[in-house]
mmCIF file of C-alpha atoms and ligand atoms in Angstrom:
data_model
loop_
_atom_site.group_PDB
_atom_site.id
_atom_site.type_symbol
_atom_site.label_atom_id
_atom_site.label_comp_id
_atom_site.label_asym_id
_atom_site.label_seq_id
_atom_site.Cartn_x
_atom_site.Cartn_y
_atom_site.Cartn_z
ATOM 1 C CA MET A 1 -11.782 14.021 -35.769
ATOM 2 C CA LYS A 2 -15.324 13.620 -34.435
ATOM 3 C CA VAL A 3 -15.794 10.160 -32.924
ATOM 4 C CA ALA A 4 -19.257 8.984 -31.853
ATOM 5 C CA ILE A 5 -19.100 6.171 -29.314
ATOM 6 C CA PHE A 6 -22.239 4.141 -28.767
ATOM 7 C CA GLY A 7 -22.400 2.377 -25.404
ATOM 8 C CA ALA A 8 -20.994 4.335 -22.492
ATOM 9 C CA GLY A 9 -20.150 1.488 -20.132
ATOM 10 C CA THR A 10 -16.662 0.512 -19.019
ATOM 11 C CA MET A 11 -15.343 0.118 -22.573
ATOM 12 C CA GLY A 12 -17.162 3.056 -24.190
ATOM 13 C CA SER A 13 -16.096 5.491 -21.465
ATOM 14 C CA GLY A 14 -12.490 4.319 -21.713
ATOM 15 C CA ILE A 15 -12.533 4.680 -25.500
ATOM 16 C CA ALA A 16 -13.991 8.207 -25.193
ATOM 17 C CA GLN A 17 -11.209 9.115 -22.735
ATOM 18 C CA VAL A 18 -8.476 7.791 -25.029
ATOM 19 C CA PHE A 19 -9.732 9.650 -28.127
ATOM 20 C CA ALA A 20 -10.353 12.888 -26.200
ATOM 21 C CA ALA A 21 -6.861 12.693 -24.665
ATOM 22 C CA LYS A 22 -5.448 12.650 -28.202
ATOM 23 C CA GLY A 23 -7.347 15.794 -29.223
ATOM 24 C CA HIS A 24 -10.396 14.225 -30.841
ATOM 25 C CA THR A 25 -13.989 15.133 -30.026
ATOM 26 C CA ALA A 26 -15.709 12.161 -28.400
ATOM 27 C CA LEU A 27 -19.496 11.982 -28.359
ATOM 28 C CA MET A 28 -20.764 9.573 -25.689
ATOM 29 C CA TYR A 29 -24.043 7.756 -26.311
ATOM 30 C CA ALA A 30 -26.016 5.467 -23.993
ATOM 31 C CA SER A 31 -29.662 4.347 -23.848
ATOM 32 C CA SER A 32 -30.696 7.980 -23.272
ATOM 33 C CA VAL A 33 -29.086 11.400 -23.081
ATOM 34 C CA ALA A 34 -29.572 11.340 -19.281
ATOM 35 C CA SER A 35 -27.817 7.987 -18.995
ATOM 36 C CA ALA A 36 -24.940 9.157 -21.215
ATOM 37 C CA GLN A 37 -24.625 12.242 -19.012
ATOM 38 C CA ARG A 38 -24.378 10.003 -15.912
ATOM 39 C CA HIS A 39 -21.571 8.016 -17.592
ATOM 40 C CA ARG A 40 -19.823 11.257 -18.548
ATOM 41 C CA ASP A 41 -20.055 12.410 -14.901
ATOM 42 C CA LYS A 42 -18.560 9.074 -13.808
ATOM 43 C CA LEU A 43 -15.664 9.531 -16.223
ATOM 44 C CA ALA A 44 -15.081 13.075 -14.934
ATOM 45 C CA ALA A 45 -15.099 11.739 -11.348
ATOM 46 C CA SER A 46 -12.537 9.045 -12.184
ATOM 47 C CA LEU A 47 -10.224 11.619 -13.787
ATOM 48 C CA ASN A 48 -10.651 13.894 -10.762
ATOM 49 C CA LYS A 49 -9.606 10.982 -8.542
ATOM 50 C CA LYS A 50 -6.418 10.649 -10.605
ATOM 51 C CA VAL A 51 -5.809 14.383 -10.150
ATOM 52 C CA ALA A 52 -6.347 14.076 -6.384
ATOM 53 C CA ARG A 53 -3.811 11.217 -6.251
ATOM 54 C CA GLY A 54 -1.305 13.313 -8.172
ATOM 55 C CA LYS A 55 -1.402 10.973 -11.201
ATOM 56 C CA MET A 56 -2.819 13.576 -13.612
ATOM 57 C CA GLU A 57 -2.679 17.340 -13.932
ATOM 58 C CA GLN A 58 -5.981 19.163 -13.403
ATOM 59 C CA ALA A 59 -5.444 20.888 -16.769
ATOM 60 C CA ALA A 60 -5.123 17.516 -18.536
ATOM 61 C CA ALA A 61 -8.340 16.226 -16.939
ATOM 62 C CA ASP A 62 -10.189 19.436 -17.878
ATOM 63 C CA ASP A 63 -8.779 19.252 -21.392
ATOM 64 C CA ILE A 64 -10.046 15.673 -21.851
ATOM 65 C CA MET A 65 -13.497 16.451 -20.457
ATOM 66 C CA SER A 66 -13.808 19.571 -22.652
ATOM 67 C CA ARG A 67 -13.799 17.240 -25.650
ATOM 68 C CA VAL A 68 -16.153 14.563 -24.251
ATOM 69 C CA ARG A 69 -19.694 15.574 -25.191
ATOM 70 C CA VAL A 70 -23.194 14.221 -24.765
ATOM 71 C CA GLU A 71 -25.560 15.041 -27.594
ATOM 72 C CA GLU A 72 -28.724 13.823 -29.313
ATOM 73 C CA PHE A 73 -28.536 10.827 -31.685
ATOM 74 C CA GLU A 74 -28.709 13.074 -34.786
ATOM 75 C CA ALA A 75 -25.392 14.732 -33.871
ATOM 76 C CA ALA A 76 -23.626 11.548 -35.020
ATOM 77 C CA ALA A 77 -24.678 12.279 -38.636
ATOM 78 C CA ASP A 78 -21.421 14.035 -39.506
ATOM 79 C CA ALA A 79 -19.131 11.919 -37.302
ATOM 80 C CA ASP A 80 -15.873 10.862 -38.942
ATOM 81 C CA LEU A 81 -15.884 7.610 -37.015
ATOM 82 C CA VAL A 82 -18.545 5.704 -35.092
ATOM 83 C CA ILE A 83 -17.546 2.955 -32.695
ATOM 84 C CA GLU A 84 -20.223 0.705 -31.329
ATOM 85 C CA CYS A 85 -19.653 -0.858 -27.903
ATOM 86 C CA VAL A 86 -23.238 -1.786 -27.033
ATOM 87 C CA ALA A 87 -24.281 -5.134 -25.549
ATOM 88 C CA GLU A 88 -22.538 -8.199 -26.978
ATOM 89 C CA ASN A 89 -25.659 -9.232 -28.844
ATOM 90 C CA MET A 90 -25.847 -9.469 -32.636
ATOM 91 C CA ALA A 91 -29.465 -8.239 -32.907
ATOM 92 C CA VAL A 92 -28.797 -5.204 -30.692
ATOM 93 C CA LYS A 93 -25.647 -4.274 -32.629
ATOM 94 C CA LYS A 94 -27.320 -4.747 -36.029
ATOM 95 C CA GLU A 95 -30.289 -2.602 -35.048
ATOM 96 C CA LEU A 96 -28.021 0.271 -33.955
ATOM 97 C CA LEU A 97 -25.727 0.003 -36.989
ATOM 98 C CA GLY A 98 -28.760 -0.027 -39.304
ATOM 99 C CA ARG A 99 -30.005 3.251 -37.798
ATOM 100 C CA LEU A 100 -26.528 4.781 -38.035
ATOM 101 C CA ASP A 101 -26.174 3.584 -41.626
ATOM 102 C CA ALA A 102 -29.239 5.630 -42.559
ATOM 103 C CA LEU A 103 -28.109 8.658 -40.519
ATOM 104 C CA CYS A 104 -24.383 9.079 -41.139
ATOM 105 C CA LYS A 105 -22.637 10.765 -44.044
ATOM 106 C CA GLU A 106 -21.165 8.467 -46.670
ATOM 107 C CA GLU A 107 -17.583 9.017 -45.480
ATOM 108 C CA THR A 108 -18.245 8.033 -41.849
ATOM 109 C CA ILE A 109 -16.123 5.051 -40.857
ATOM 110 C CA PHE A 110 -17.979 2.320 -38.958
ATOM 111 C CA ALA A 111 -16.137 0.295 -36.314
ATOM 112 C CA SER A 112 -17.270 -2.285 -33.790
ATOM 113 C CA ASN A 113 -15.657 -3.066 -30.444
ATOM 114 C CA THR A 114 -17.249 -6.513 -30.461
ATOM 115 C CA SER A 115 -15.306 -8.958 -28.328
ATOM 116 C CA SER A 116 -16.311 -12.110 -30.198
ATOM 117 C CA LEU A 117 -19.056 -11.713 -32.792
ATOM 118 C CA SER A 118 -18.835 -12.036 -36.587
ATOM 119 C CA LEU A 119 -18.038 -8.718 -38.289
ATOM 120 C CA THR A 120 -19.195 -10.202 -41.582
ATOM 121 C CA GLU A 121 -22.654 -10.931 -40.232
ATOM 122 C CA MET A 122 -22.823 -7.576 -38.448
ATOM 123 C CA ALA A 123 -22.006 -5.725 -41.694
ATOM 124 C CA GLN A 124 -24.741 -7.449 -43.712
ATOM 125 C CA GLY A 125 -27.072 -4.912 -45.328
ATOM 126 C CA LEU A 126 -24.956 -1.866 -44.398
ATOM 127 C CA LYS A 127 -23.813 0.662 -47.009
ATOM 128 C CA HIS A 128 -20.873 1.636 -44.783
ATOM 129 C CA PRO A 129 -18.080 -0.934 -44.580
ATOM 130 C CA LEU A 130 -17.350 -2.182 -41.060
ATOM 131 C CA VAL A 131 -14.064 -2.898 -39.297
ATOM 132 C CA GLY A 132 -13.386 -4.386 -35.865
ATOM 133 C CA MET A 133 -11.565 -2.182 -33.382
ATOM 134 C CA HIS A 134 -11.332 -4.280 -30.245
ATOM 135 C CA PHE A 135 -10.041 -2.488 -27.153
ATOM 136 C CA PHE A 136 -9.089 -4.057 -23.802
ATOM 137 C CA ASN A 137 -10.145 -3.277 -20.270
ATOM 138 C CA PRO A 138 -9.056 -0.892 -18.731
ATOM 139 C CA VAL A 139 -8.894 0.908 -22.081
ATOM 140 C CA PRO A 140 -6.706 3.853 -21.009
ATOM 141 C CA VAL A 141 -4.079 1.401 -19.690
ATOM 142 C CA MET A 142 -4.107 -1.568 -22.076
ATOM 143 C CA LYS A 143 -1.922 -1.046 -25.121
ATOM 144 C CA LEU A 144 -3.508 -3.478 -27.569
ATOM 145 C CA VAL A 145 -6.142 -2.965 -30.253
ATOM 146 C CA GLU A 146 -7.186 -5.987 -32.287
ATOM 147 C CA VAL A 147 -8.029 -4.672 -35.767
ATOM 148 C CA ILE A 148 -10.438 -7.196 -37.211
ATOM 149 C CA ALA A 149 -11.048 -7.732 -40.882
ATOM 150 C CA GLY A 150 -14.482 -9.168 -41.592
ATOM 151 C CA GLY A 151 -15.208 -11.012 -44.828
ATOM 152 C CA ASN A 152 -16.029 -7.756 -46.639
ATOM 153 C CA THR A 153 -13.821 -5.236 -44.848
ATOM 154 C CA PRO A 154 -11.750 -3.323 -47.458
ATOM 155 C CA ALA A 155 -7.986 -3.713 -47.026
ATOM 156 C CA GLU A 156 -7.574 0.105 -47.015
ATOM 157 C CA LEU A 157 -9.958 0.341 -44.055
ATOM 158 C CA VAL A 158 -7.891 -2.207 -42.133
ATOM 159 C CA GLU A 159 -4.773 -0.151 -42.881
ATOM 160 C CA TRP A 160 -6.511 3.095 -41.857
ATOM 161 C CA THR A 161 -7.631 1.529 -38.559
ATOM 162 C CA LYS A 162 -4.112 0.261 -37.855
ATOM 163 C CA ASN A 163 -2.747 3.775 -38.349
ATOM 164 C CA LEU A 164 -5.476 5.327 -36.212
ATOM 165 C CA SER A 165 -4.700 2.845 -33.401
ATOM 166 C CA LEU A 166 -1.055 3.909 -33.508
ATOM 167 C CA GLU A 167 -2.056 7.559 -33.542
ATOM 168 C CA ILE A 168 -4.061 7.151 -30.289
ATOM 169 C CA GLY A 169 -1.096 5.446 -28.629
ATOM 170 C CA LYS A 170 -2.100 1.807 -29.021
ATOM 171 C CA THR A 171 -0.393 -1.149 -30.663
ATOM 172 C CA PRO A 172 -2.563 -2.782 -33.322
ATOM 173 C CA VAL A 173 -2.533 -6.404 -34.416
ATOM 174 C CA VAL A 174 -4.501 -7.399 -37.487
ATOM 175 C CA VAL A 175 -6.726 -10.383 -36.912
ATOM 176 C CA ASN A 176 -8.867 -12.331 -39.331
ATOM 177 C CA GLU A 177 -12.413 -12.874 -38.275
ATOM 178 C CA ALA A 178 -12.765 -15.816 -35.879
ATOM 179 C CA PRO A 179 -14.965 -16.234 -32.802
ATOM 180 C CA GLY A 180 -13.164 -14.471 -29.937
ATOM 181 C CA PHE A 181 -10.389 -13.298 -32.305
ATOM 182 C CA VAL A 182 -6.964 -13.900 -30.679
ATOM 183 C CA VAL A 183 -7.116 -12.640 -27.109
ATOM 184 C CA ASN A 184 -10.596 -13.688 -26.045
ATOM 185 C CA LYS A 185 -10.290 -17.096 -27.724
ATOM 186 C CA ILE A 186 -7.435 -17.789 -25.298
ATOM 187 C CA LEU A 187 -8.196 -15.583 -22.298
ATOM 188 C CA VAL A 188 -11.905 -16.185 -21.757
ATOM 189 C CA PRO A 189 -11.621 -20.023 -21.637
ATOM 190 C CA TYR A 190 -8.769 -19.390 -19.156
ATOM 191 C CA CYS A 191 -11.174 -17.487 -16.853
ATOM 192 C CA ASN A 192 -13.745 -20.259 -17.353
ATOM 193 C CA GLU A 193 -11.098 -22.830 -16.389
ATOM 194 C CA GLY A 194 -10.395 -20.869 -13.209
ATOM 195 C CA VAL A 195 -14.070 -21.308 -12.292
ATOM 196 C CA CYS A 196 -13.872 -25.054 -13.102
ATOM 197 C CA VAL A 197 -10.880 -25.399 -10.760
ATOM 198 C CA LEU A 198 -12.851 -23.609 -8.033
ATOM 199 C CA GLN A 199 -15.968 -25.717 -8.603
ATOM 200 C CA GLU A 200 -13.941 -28.934 -8.417
ATOM 201 C CA GLY A 201 -12.698 -27.841 -4.981
ATOM 202 C CA VAL A 202 -9.044 -27.833 -6.027
ATOM 203 C CA ALA A 203 -8.332 -24.590 -4.152
ATOM 204 C CA SER A 204 -10.073 -21.503 -2.791
ATOM 205 C CA ALA A 205 -10.779 -18.503 -5.047
ATOM 206 C CA GLU A 206 -8.026 -16.536 -3.302
ATOM 207 C CA ASP A 207 -5.472 -19.327 -3.717
ATOM 208 C CA ILE A 208 -6.336 -19.986 -7.384
ATOM 209 C CA ASP A 209 -5.622 -16.335 -8.118
ATOM 210 C CA ILE A 210 -2.454 -16.233 -6.008
ATOM 211 C CA ALA A 211 -1.251 -19.388 -7.798
ATOM 212 C CA MET A 212 -1.679 -17.887 -11.250
ATOM 213 C CA GLN A 213 -0.282 -14.488 -10.256
ATOM 214 C CA LEU A 214 2.816 -15.776 -8.541
ATOM 215 C CA GLY A 215 3.270 -18.953 -10.573
ATOM 216 C CA CYS A 216 2.940 -17.289 -13.974
ATOM 217 C CA ASN A 217 3.575 -13.611 -13.254
ATOM 218 C CA HIS A 218 0.091 -12.658 -14.439
ATOM 219 C CA PRO A 219 -1.039 -9.245 -13.149
ATOM 220 C CA MET A 220 -4.226 -10.812 -11.786
ATOM 221 C CA GLY A 221 -5.618 -14.332 -11.402
ATOM 222 C CA PRO A 222 -8.455 -15.746 -13.561
ATOM 223 C CA LEU A 223 -11.223 -15.057 -11.035
ATOM 224 C CA HIS A 224 -10.239 -11.442 -10.406
ATOM 225 C CA LEU A 225 -9.782 -11.015 -14.163
ATOM 226 C CA GLY A 226 -13.308 -12.360 -14.801
ATOM 227 C CA ASP A 227 -14.538 -9.949 -12.119
ATOM 228 C CA LEU A 228 -12.828 -7.146 -14.095
ATOM 229 C CA ILE A 229 -14.159 -8.239 -17.498
ATOM 230 C CA GLY A 230 -17.637 -8.959 -16.058
ATOM 231 C CA TRP A 231 -19.008 -12.525 -15.841
ATOM 232 C CA ASP A 232 -21.909 -11.562 -18.115
ATOM 233 C CA VAL A 233 -19.337 -10.676 -20.791
ATOM 234 C CA VAL A 234 -17.300 -13.836 -20.083
ATOM 235 C CA LEU A 235 -20.485 -15.917 -20.401
ATOM 236 C CA SER A 236 -21.587 -14.318 -23.653
ATOM 237 C CA ILE A 237 -18.131 -14.858 -25.175
ATOM 238 C CA MET A 238 -18.026 -18.506 -24.024
ATOM 239 C CA ASP A 239 -21.468 -18.997 -25.579
ATOM 240 C CA VAL A 240 -20.312 -17.471 -28.879
ATOM 241 C CA LEU A 241 -17.192 -19.698 -28.898
ATOM 242 C CA TYR A 242 -19.328 -22.761 -28.181
ATOM 243 C CA ASN A 243 -22.157 -21.946 -30.586
ATOM 244 C CA GLU A 244 -19.779 -21.163 -33.451
ATOM 245 C CA THR A 245 -17.633 -24.280 -33.014
ATOM 246 C CA HIS A 246 -19.705 -26.828 -31.039
ATOM 247 C CA ASP A 247 -16.428 -27.757 -29.404
ATOM 248 C CA SER A 248 -17.042 -28.886 -25.815
ATOM 249 C CA LYS A 249 -13.823 -27.229 -24.650
ATOM 250 C CA TYR A 250 -15.740 -23.947 -24.869
ATOM 251 C CA ARG A 251 -18.632 -25.026 -22.604
ATOM 252 C CA ALA A 252 -19.277 -22.340 -19.994
ATOM 253 C CA ASN A 253 -19.144 -23.551 -16.409
ATOM 254 C CA VAL A 254 -22.671 -23.552 -14.921
ATOM 255 C CA LEU A 255 -21.417 -21.626 -11.898
ATOM 256 C CA ILE A 256 -20.839 -18.644 -14.198
ATOM 257 C CA ARG A 257 -24.463 -18.822 -15.401
ATOM 258 C CA LYS A 258 -25.608 -18.946 -11.785
ATOM 259 C CA MET A 259 -23.449 -15.923 -10.874
ATOM 260 C CA VAL A 260 -24.807 -13.928 -13.811
ATOM 261 C CA ARG A 261 -28.417 -14.804 -12.969
ATOM 262 C CA ALA A 262 -27.737 -13.670 -9.397
ATOM 263 C CA GLY A 263 -26.374 -10.340 -10.666
ATOM 264 C CA LYS A 264 -22.887 -11.130 -9.327
ATOM 265 C CA LEU A 265 -21.137 -9.748 -12.391
ATOM 266 C CA GLY A 266 -17.860 -8.690 -10.781
ATOM 267 C CA ILE A 267 -16.375 -5.261 -10.117
ATOM 268 C CA LYS A 268 -19.149 -3.381 -11.926
ATOM 269 C CA SER A 269 -21.883 -4.873 -9.693
ATOM 270 C CA GLY A 270 -19.763 -4.779 -6.516
ATOM 271 C CA GLU A 271 -19.536 -8.565 -6.224
ATOM 272 C CA GLY A 272 -18.207 -11.446 -8.265
ATOM 273 C CA PHE A 273 -15.912 -14.118 -6.887
ATOM 274 C CA PHE A 274 -14.549 -11.322 -4.709
ATOM 275 C CA SER A 275 -16.258 -8.292 -3.134
ATOM 276 C CA TYR A 276 -15.570 -4.696 -4.133
ATOM 277 C CA ASN A 277 -16.443 -1.399 -2.548
ATOM 278 C CA LYS A 278 -18.730 0.468 -4.891
HETATM 279 N N1 3HC B 1 -9.411 2.712 -15.714
HETATM 280 C C1 3HC B 1 -8.374 3.550 -15.926
HETATM 281 N N2 3HC B 1 -7.156 3.356 -15.402
HETATM 282 C C2 3HC B 1 -6.982 2.300 -14.589
HETATM 283 C C3 3HC B 1 -8.013 1.391 -14.291
HETATM 284 C C4 3HC B 1 -9.276 1.645 -14.887
HETATM 285 N N3 3HC B 1 -10.297 0.826 -14.689
HETATM 286 N N4 3HC B 1 -7.535 0.438 -13.459
HETATM 287 C C5 3HC B 1 -6.258 0.740 -13.235
HETATM 288 N N5 3HC B 1 -5.915 1.852 -13.920
HETATM 289 C C6 3HC B 1 -4.615 2.493 -13.980
HETATM 290 C C7 3HC B 1 -4.249 3.092 -12.643
HETATM 291 O O1 3HC B 1 -4.787 4.396 -12.475
HETATM 292 C C8 3HC B 1 -2.752 3.099 -12.733
HETATM 293 O O2 3HC B 1 -2.305 4.154 -13.547
HETATM 294 P P1 3HC B 1 -1.425 5.334 -12.880
HETATM 295 O O3 3HC B 1 -0.152 4.675 -12.451
HETATM 296 O O4 3HC B 1 -1.254 6.331 -13.986
HETATM 297 O O5 3HC B 1 -2.265 5.819 -11.753
HETATM 298 C C9 3HC B 1 -2.411 1.828 -13.530
HETATM 299 O O6 3HC B 1 -3.622 1.498 -14.228
HETATM 300 C C10 3HC B 1 -2.031 0.705 -12.630
HETATM 301 O O7 3HC B 1 -3.094 0.522 -11.716
HETATM 302 P P2 3HC B 1 -2.927 0.047 -10.212
HETATM 303 O O8 3HC B 1 -1.560 0.401 -9.712
HETATM 304 O O9 3HC B 1 -4.107 0.464 -9.423
HETATM 305 O O10 3HC B 1 -3.119 -1.510 -10.301
HETATM 306 P P3 3HC B 1 -2.252 -2.608 -10.980
HETATM 307 O O11 3HC B 1 -0.831 -2.232 -11.130
HETATM 308 O O12 3HC B 1 -2.636 -3.799 -10.205
HETATM 309 O O13 3HC B 1 -2.842 -2.709 -12.462
HETATM 310 C C11 3HC B 1 -4.379 -3.508 -14.071
HETATM 311 C C12 3HC B 1 -4.223 -2.841 -12.695
HETATM 312 C C13 3HC B 1 -3.827 -2.587 -15.148
HETATM 313 C C14 3HC B 1 -5.874 -3.699 -14.275
HETATM 314 C C15 3HC B 1 -3.597 -4.858 -14.061
HETATM 315 O O14 3HC B 1 -4.021 -5.654 -12.989
HETATM 316 C C16 3HC B 1 -3.781 -5.659 -15.347
HETATM 317 O O15 3HC B 1 -3.140 -5.398 -16.345
HETATM 318 N N6 3HC B 1 -4.687 -6.664 -15.301
HETATM 319 C C17 3HC B 1 -4.987 -7.492 -16.473
HETATM 320 C C18 3HC B 1 -5.983 -6.756 -17.332
HETATM 321 C C19 3HC B 1 -6.378 -7.542 -18.537
HETATM 322 O O16 3HC B 1 -5.944 -8.659 -18.797
HETATM 323 N N7 3HC B 1 -7.268 -6.931 -19.332
HETATM 324 C C20 3HC B 1 -7.808 -7.567 -20.522
HETATM 325 C C21 3HC B 1 -9.152 -8.112 -20.216
HETATM 326 S S1 3HC B 1 -9.881 -8.874 -21.624
HETATM 327 C C22 3HC B 1 -10.661 -7.620 -22.420
HETATM 328 O O17 3HC B 1 -10.713 -6.501 -21.990
HETATM 329 C C23 3HC B 1 -11.344 -7.973 -23.705
HETATM 330 C C24 3HC B 1 -12.827 -7.827 -23.597
HETATM 331 O O18 3HC B 1 -13.367 -8.022 -24.896
HETATM 332 C C25 3HC B 1 -13.454 -8.825 -22.659
#
């Protein structure tokens, strides 16, 4: 299958790796061909690191990268599947999907990796039906895919997406459209609450995370997890939850806004509530 992945950041690169590892051709798209090439190089470097640590065979890394390609926009015309993972912004996603709708063959399946937005609104005006295919970070490691049915997603497309998720080694759960779906509706307010606990001076960042790791057996605490997800992403999801419901329990802590404005986004920027070597 030819899969065109739009948005080559953390999620897009991981999705490309997963599809390529299962024998599919993965086209990586970013804001420009040069930028997509840089993301492809980064993916190759991360696989090479695995090889160097003895966690992956060189042949497997080469095999994956032989199927990850960077091409011009028009090459997506005959893709079997397009997955958009661009910025978590309705206008940006709709603009891209509109251009793809005009470009792609009738049979191309359209999927969105949105982490919180309405599939029904995103699909408005498209000839191609749209399904949610929500992956989790780090994509090669996390087993779940939330398969999201928007208001007009055909039942057969939901079924097809479930089967595809299984085929690429993931476990799908079918979710009806709701802001944040299942995981982010629970997990993102949890990260926000971690910041509230810090801001109230209850404990240090280190101790909040140790408490949740050792007290609940979570693999990482809420502040490290927000650093992994990216505080810009956490903030945009909190804002979607709040704007869709007007429920004050979804109000983003102002410290998160301040961190985002300061560019302290977490692991991807080198600094969040903790520091990371780039
Ligand atoms: N990309 C690829 N592989 C990665 C990775 C990455 N970014 N980070 C870790 N891994 C791999 C490692 O290579 C290793 O695999 P290996 O044994 O084959 O080498 C394996 O994961 C375990 O890694 P480590 O031993 O280095 O570290 P840990 O055991 O501490 O695990 C973790 C790291 C998997 C990130 C673990 O801490 C974890 O599960 N954390 C919670 C992650 C989580 O909750 N993600 C969901 C976020 S919400 C989301 O994504 C939704 C979005 O819409 C916001």
